[in-house]
Amino acid sequence: MKIEKATSELIPKEDQNWQNRPEWFFNREHTDTYEQWYEGRYKRAEIWQKKVMEQLVSKDKRVKTLLEFGCGTTRFTRWWKEIGIEATGGDISPLMLSQAVELFEGDLVMADSHYMPFKDHTFDSLAFITTFEYYKNPVQVIREAARVGKYGIAMGMMNRNSTKVVRRRIQEVFGMNPFYLTATFYTPEKLSKIIEEALQGRDYSIEWTCTGLPKWFPIQQWSLPLGDFFGLYIQLNDVK
């Protein structure tokens, strides 16, 4: 009788995919170093990203609770309470959530953002921070977010209008950067058109701002669609 060697992998290599394609967040080689990445050269970018998201979300005084989908290790999910918002995290990756349970004191759920396991208006707002780029059906995800989040949807993502996008794609050709192979980069204009399709018939308003500009640049945030990162907030106006 042949005895097969047991594996200690949480997700076997043949199953490291989602939406019928391989994803880096199903590969322990990459997820185990995620937090270190933020604590290293990405730290300055994170500070400005949080400033942008705070400005946008804090303007909607109705938002007291928030569900962040694609929460990963809860890097941002842990931060929301600093601006007075009670957060819950959701993610599709058990590898990311296995770290999240050790780092985050709030509630977590493992689920697909295309099919959120929550009743209508369970939270005041939904948030997607550097995760919306990976959805194959962004219209469906926005509709789900507008169903579960009563007052608004916050989005923070990598901007297509950035020189870093070109650099990332070149790196991918040489097998040096696996993190954005399946990502779709948006501009504020492109994302607004997708939102328009998803929220037909709804009364809403959009505000966005960009950051992720070079360190030597005289300003680090502006209303032009240029920069490595932009934050966008959809305020739903047809609810009380």
CSV table of C-alpha atoms in Angstrom, one decimal:
chain,number,residue,atom,x,y,z
A,1,MET,CA,0.0,0.0,0.0
A,2,LYS,CA,1.4,3.4,-1.0
A,3,ILE,CA,1.4,6.0,1.8
A,4,GLU,CA,1.1,9.5,0.7
A,5,LYS,CA,3.2,12.1,2.4
A,6,ALA,CA,1.1,14.5,4.5
A,7,THR,CA,1.3,18.2,3.9
A,8,SER,CA,1.2,21.0,6.5
A,9,GLU,CA,0.0,23.6,4.0
A,10,LEU,CA,-3.3,25.2,4.9
A,11,ILE,CA,-4.0,25.7,1.2
A,12,PRO,CA,-2.4,23.2,-1.2
A,13,LYS,CA,-0.7,24.8,-4.2
A,14,GLU,CA,-3.3,23.4,-6.6
A,15,ASP,CA,-6.0,25.3,-4.7
A,16,GLN,CA,-4.2,28.7,-4.4
A,17,ASN,CA,-6.8,30.5,-6.5
A,18,TRP,CA,-10.0,32.5,-6.4
A,19,GLN,CA,-12.3,33.5,-9.2
A,20,ASN,CA,-10.6,30.8,-11.4
A,21,ARG,CA,-7.2,32.4,-11.2
A,22,PRO,CA,-4.2,32.2,-8.8
A,23,GLU,CA,-4.0,34.9,-6.2
A,24,TRP,CA,-1.0,36.0,-4.0
A,25,PHE,CA,-3.2,36.1,-0.9
A,26,PHE,CA,-3.7,32.3,-1.1
A,27,ASN,CA,0.1,31.8,-1.0
A,28,ARG,CA,1.7,31.7,2.4
A,29,GLU,CA,5.0,32.7,0.9
A,30,HIS,CA,3.5,36.2,0.4
A,31,THR,CA,0.9,36.5,3.2
A,32,ASP,CA,3.4,35.8,6.0
A,33,THR,CA,5.4,38.9,5.2
A,34,TYR,CA,2.4,41.3,4.6
A,35,GLU,CA,2.7,43.1,7.9
A,36,GLN,CA,6.4,43.5,7.5
A,37,TRP,CA,5.9,45.2,4.2
A,38,TYR,CA,3.8,47.9,5.9
A,39,GLU,CA,6.3,48.4,8.6
A,40,GLY,CA,9.1,48.9,6.1
A,41,ARG,CA,9.3,51.1,3.0
A,42,TYR,CA,5.5,51.3,2.7
A,43,LYS,CA,5.0,53.1,6.1
A,44,ARG,CA,5.0,56.6,4.7
A,45,ALA,CA,2.5,55.7,2.1
A,46,GLU,CA,0.2,54.2,4.7
A,47,ILE,CA,0.2,57.4,6.8
A,48,TRP,CA,-1.0,59.5,3.9
A,49,GLN,CA,-3.5,56.9,2.8
A,50,LYS,CA,-5.1,56.9,6.3
A,51,LYS,CA,-5.2,60.7,6.3
A,52,VAL,CA,-7.1,60.7,3.0
A,53,MET,CA,-9.6,58.0,4.1
A,54,GLU,CA,-10.2,59.8,7.4
A,55,GLN,CA,-11.0,63.1,5.6
A,56,LEU,CA,-13.5,61.4,3.3
A,57,VAL,CA,-15.3,59.1,5.7
A,58,SER,CA,-15.4,61.5,8.7
A,59,LYS,CA,-17.4,64.0,6.7
A,60,ASP,CA,-20.4,61.6,6.8
A,61,LYS,CA,-21.4,62.0,10.4
A,62,ARG,CA,-23.9,59.2,10.1
A,63,VAL,CA,-21.1,56.5,10.0
A,64,LYS,CA,-20.5,54.9,13.3
A,65,THR,CA,-20.0,51.3,12.2
A,66,LEU,CA,-18.2,49.9,9.2
A,67,LEU,CA,-17.5,46.6,7.5
A,68,GLU,CA,-14.1,46.4,5.8
A,69,PHE,CA,-14.0,43.7,3.1
A,70,GLY,CA,-10.6,42.5,2.0
A,71,CYS,CA,-9.4,43.4,5.4
A,72,GLY,CA,-6.3,41.1,5.1
A,73,THR,CA,-4.4,41.1,8.4
A,74,THR,CA,-6.6,44.0,9.5
A,75,ARG,CA,-4.0,46.7,9.0
A,76,PHE,CA,-6.7,49.3,8.3
A,77,THR,CA,-9.4,47.6,10.2
A,78,ARG,CA,-7.5,48.1,13.5
A,79,TRP,CA,-7.2,51.8,12.6
A,80,TRP,CA,-10.8,52.8,12.1
A,81,LYS,CA,-11.5,52.9,15.9
A,82,GLU,CA,-8.9,55.7,16.1
A,83,ILE,CA,-11.3,58.0,14.2
A,84,GLY,CA,-14.3,56.8,16.2
A,85,ILE,CA,-15.7,54.1,14.0
A,86,GLU,CA,-16.4,50.5,15.1
A,87,ALA,CA,-15.1,48.1,12.5
A,88,THR,CA,-15.7,44.5,11.5
A,89,GLY,CA,-13.4,42.7,9.0
A,90,GLY,CA,-14.1,40.4,6.2
A,91,ASP,CA,-11.8,38.5,3.8
A,92,ILE,CA,-11.7,35.5,1.5
A,93,SER,CA,-8.2,34.4,2.5
A,94,PRO,CA,-7.8,32.1,5.5
A,95,LEU,CA,-4.1,32.8,5.5
A,96,MET,CA,-4.7,36.5,6.0
A,97,LEU,CA,-7.4,35.9,8.6
A,98,SER,CA,-5.2,33.5,10.6
A,99,GLN,CA,-3.0,36.5,11.3
A,100,ALA,CA,-6.0,38.9,11.7
A,101,VAL,CA,-7.4,36.9,14.7
A,102,GLU,CA,-4.2,37.5,16.6
A,103,LEU,CA,-4.0,41.2,15.8
A,104,PHE,CA,-7.6,42.4,15.8
A,105,GLU,CA,-10.0,42.4,18.8
A,106,GLY,CA,-13.1,42.9,16.8
A,107,ASP,CA,-15.3,40.6,14.7
A,108,LEU,CA,-14.1,38.8,11.6
A,109,VAL,CA,-15.8,36.9,8.8
A,110,MET,CA,-14.4,34.7,6.0
A,111,ALA,CA,-16.6,35.3,3.0
A,112,ASP,CA,-16.6,36.4,-0.7
A,113,SER,CA,-17.4,40.1,-1.1
A,114,HIS,CA,-19.6,39.3,-4.1
A,115,TYR,CA,-21.9,37.5,-1.7
A,116,MET,CA,-21.8,39.2,1.6
A,117,PRO,CA,-23.4,37.1,4.4
A,118,PHE,CA,-25.2,40.1,6.0
A,119,LYS,CA,-28.7,41.5,6.1
A,120,ASP,CA,-29.5,44.8,4.4
A,121,HIS,CA,-28.1,47.8,6.2
A,122,THR,CA,-26.2,45.8,8.8
A,123,PHE,CA,-23.5,48.5,8.9
A,124,ASP,CA,-23.4,52.2,8.4
A,125,SER,CA,-20.7,51.9,5.7
A,126,LEU,CA,-18.6,49.5,3.7
A,127,ALA,CA,-14.9,49.9,3.0
A,128,PHE,CA,-12.5,48.5,0.5
A,129,ILE,CA,-8.8,49.4,1.0
A,130,THR,CA,-6.4,48.2,-1.7
A,131,THR,CA,-8.6,45.2,-2.4
A,132,PHE,CA,-11.3,46.4,-4.9
A,133,GLU,CA,-8.7,46.0,-7.7
A,134,TYR,CA,-8.9,42.2,-7.5
A,135,TYR,CA,-12.7,41.8,-8.1
A,136,LYS,CA,-13.7,40.3,-11.5
A,137,ASN,CA,-17.2,41.6,-11.1
A,138,PRO,CA,-16.9,45.1,-9.5
A,139,VAL,CA,-20.5,46.1,-10.3
A,140,GLN,CA,-21.8,43.2,-8.3
A,141,VAL,CA,-19.5,44.0,-5.4
A,142,ILE,CA,-20.6,47.6,-5.3
A,143,ARG,CA,-24.3,46.6,-5.3
A,144,GLU,CA,-23.6,44.2,-2.4
A,145,ALA,CA,-21.8,47.0,-0.5
A,146,ALA,CA,-24.7,49.4,-1.1
A,147,ARG,CA,-27.1,46.7,0.2
A,148,VAL,CA,-25.1,45.9,3.4
A,149,GLY,CA,-23.8,49.4,4.0
A,150,LYS,CA,-26.6,51.9,4.7
A,151,TYR,CA,-25.0,55.3,4.3
A,152,GLY,CA,-21.9,54.9,2.2
A,153,ILE,CA,-19.0,53.1,0.6
A,154,ALA,CA,-15.3,54.0,1.2
A,155,MET,CA,-12.7,53.0,-1.3
A,156,GLY,CA,-9.0,53.3,-1.2
A,157,MET,CA,-6.9,52.0,-4.1
A,158,MET,CA,-3.9,52.1,-6.3
A,159,ASN,CA,-4.3,54.7,-9.1
A,160,ARG,CA,-3.8,53.8,-12.7
A,161,ASN,CA,-2.5,57.3,-13.3
A,162,SER,CA,0.8,56.6,-11.6
A,163,THR,CA,4.3,55.8,-12.9
A,164,LYS,CA,4.5,53.0,-10.4
A,165,VAL,CA,1.9,51.1,-12.4
A,166,VAL,CA,4.3,50.9,-15.3
A,167,ARG,CA,7.1,49.8,-13.0
A,168,ARG,CA,5.0,47.1,-11.5
A,169,ARG,CA,4.0,45.7,-14.9
A,170,ILE,CA,7.6,45.6,-16.0
A,171,GLN,CA,8.6,43.8,-12.8
A,172,GLU,CA,5.9,41.2,-13.5
A,173,VAL,CA,7.4,40.4,-16.9
A,174,PHE,CA,10.6,39.4,-15.1
A,175,GLY,CA,8.7,37.5,-12.4
A,176,MET,CA,9.6,40.1,-9.7
A,177,ASN,CA,6.3,41.3,-8.5
A,178,PRO,CA,3.4,38.8,-8.0
A,179,PHE,CA,1.1,41.0,-6.1
A,180,TYR,CA,-0.6,42.8,-8.9
A,181,LEU,CA,-0.8,40.1,-11.6
A,182,THR,CA,-4.6,39.9,-11.4
A,183,ALA,CA,-5.2,43.5,-10.3
A,184,THR,CA,-7.2,46.0,-12.4
A,185,PHE,CA,-6.1,49.5,-11.8
A,186,TYR,CA,-8.7,52.3,-11.9
A,187,THR,CA,-8.7,56.0,-12.2
A,188,PRO,CA,-11.3,58.1,-10.2
A,189,GLU,CA,-13.1,58.7,-13.5
A,190,LYS,CA,-13.2,55.0,-14.5
A,191,LEU,CA,-14.3,53.9,-11.1
A,192,SER,CA,-17.1,56.6,-11.1
A,193,LYS,CA,-18.5,55.1,-14.3
A,194,ILE,CA,-18.6,51.7,-12.7
A,195,ILE,CA,-20.3,53.1,-9.7
A,196,GLU,CA,-22.9,54.8,-12.0
A,197,GLU,CA,-23.7,51.4,-13.5
A,198,ALA,CA,-23.9,49.7,-10.2
A,199,LEU,CA,-26.1,52.3,-8.5
A,200,GLN,CA,-28.6,53.1,-11.2
A,201,GLY,CA,-31.7,54.7,-9.6
A,202,ARG,CA,-29.9,55.5,-6.4
A,203,ASP,CA,-29.4,59.1,-5.1
A,204,TYR,CA,-25.7,59.4,-4.2
A,205,SER,CA,-22.7,61.7,-4.3
A,206,ILE,CA,-19.0,61.0,-4.8
A,207,GLU,CA,-15.9,62.7,-3.4
A,208,TRP,CA,-12.3,61.7,-4.1
A,209,THR,CA,-8.8,62.9,-3.5
A,210,CYS,CA,-5.3,61.6,-4.5
A,211,THR,CA,-2.1,61.1,-2.6
A,212,GLY,CA,1.0,58.9,-3.1
A,213,LEU,CA,3.0,61.6,-4.7
A,214,PRO,CA,6.8,61.7,-4.7
A,215,LYS,CA,8.4,62.7,-1.4
A,216,TRP,CA,10.1,65.7,-2.9
A,217,PHE,CA,6.8,67.0,-4.3
A,218,PRO,CA,5.7,70.3,-2.6
A,219,ILE,CA,2.3,68.8,-1.7
A,220,GLN,CA,1.3,65.3,-0.8
A,221,GLN,CA,-2.5,65.4,-1.5
A,222,TRP,CA,-4.6,67.1,-4.2
A,223,SER,CA,-7.7,67.0,-6.3
A,224,LEU,CA,-6.0,66.1,-9.6
A,225,PRO,CA,-6.3,62.4,-10.7
A,226,LEU,CA,-2.6,61.8,-10.4
A,227,GLY,CA,-0.7,59.9,-7.7
A,228,ASP,CA,-0.1,56.4,-6.6
A,229,PHE,CA,-3.3,56.2,-4.4
A,230,PHE,CA,-6.7,57.7,-4.4
A,231,GLY,CA,-9.5,57.6,-1.8
A,232,LEU,CA,-13.1,57.8,-2.8
A,233,TYR,CA,-16.3,58.0,-0.8
A,234,ILE,CA,-19.8,57.3,-2.1
A,235,GLN,CA,-22.4,59.0,0.1
A,236,LEU,CA,-25.8,57.4,-0.2
A,237,ASN,CA,-28.4,60.2,0.1
A,238,ASP,CA,-31.7,58.3,-0.3
A,239,VAL,CA,-31.7,56.8,3.1
A,240,LYS,CA,-32.7,58.2,6.5
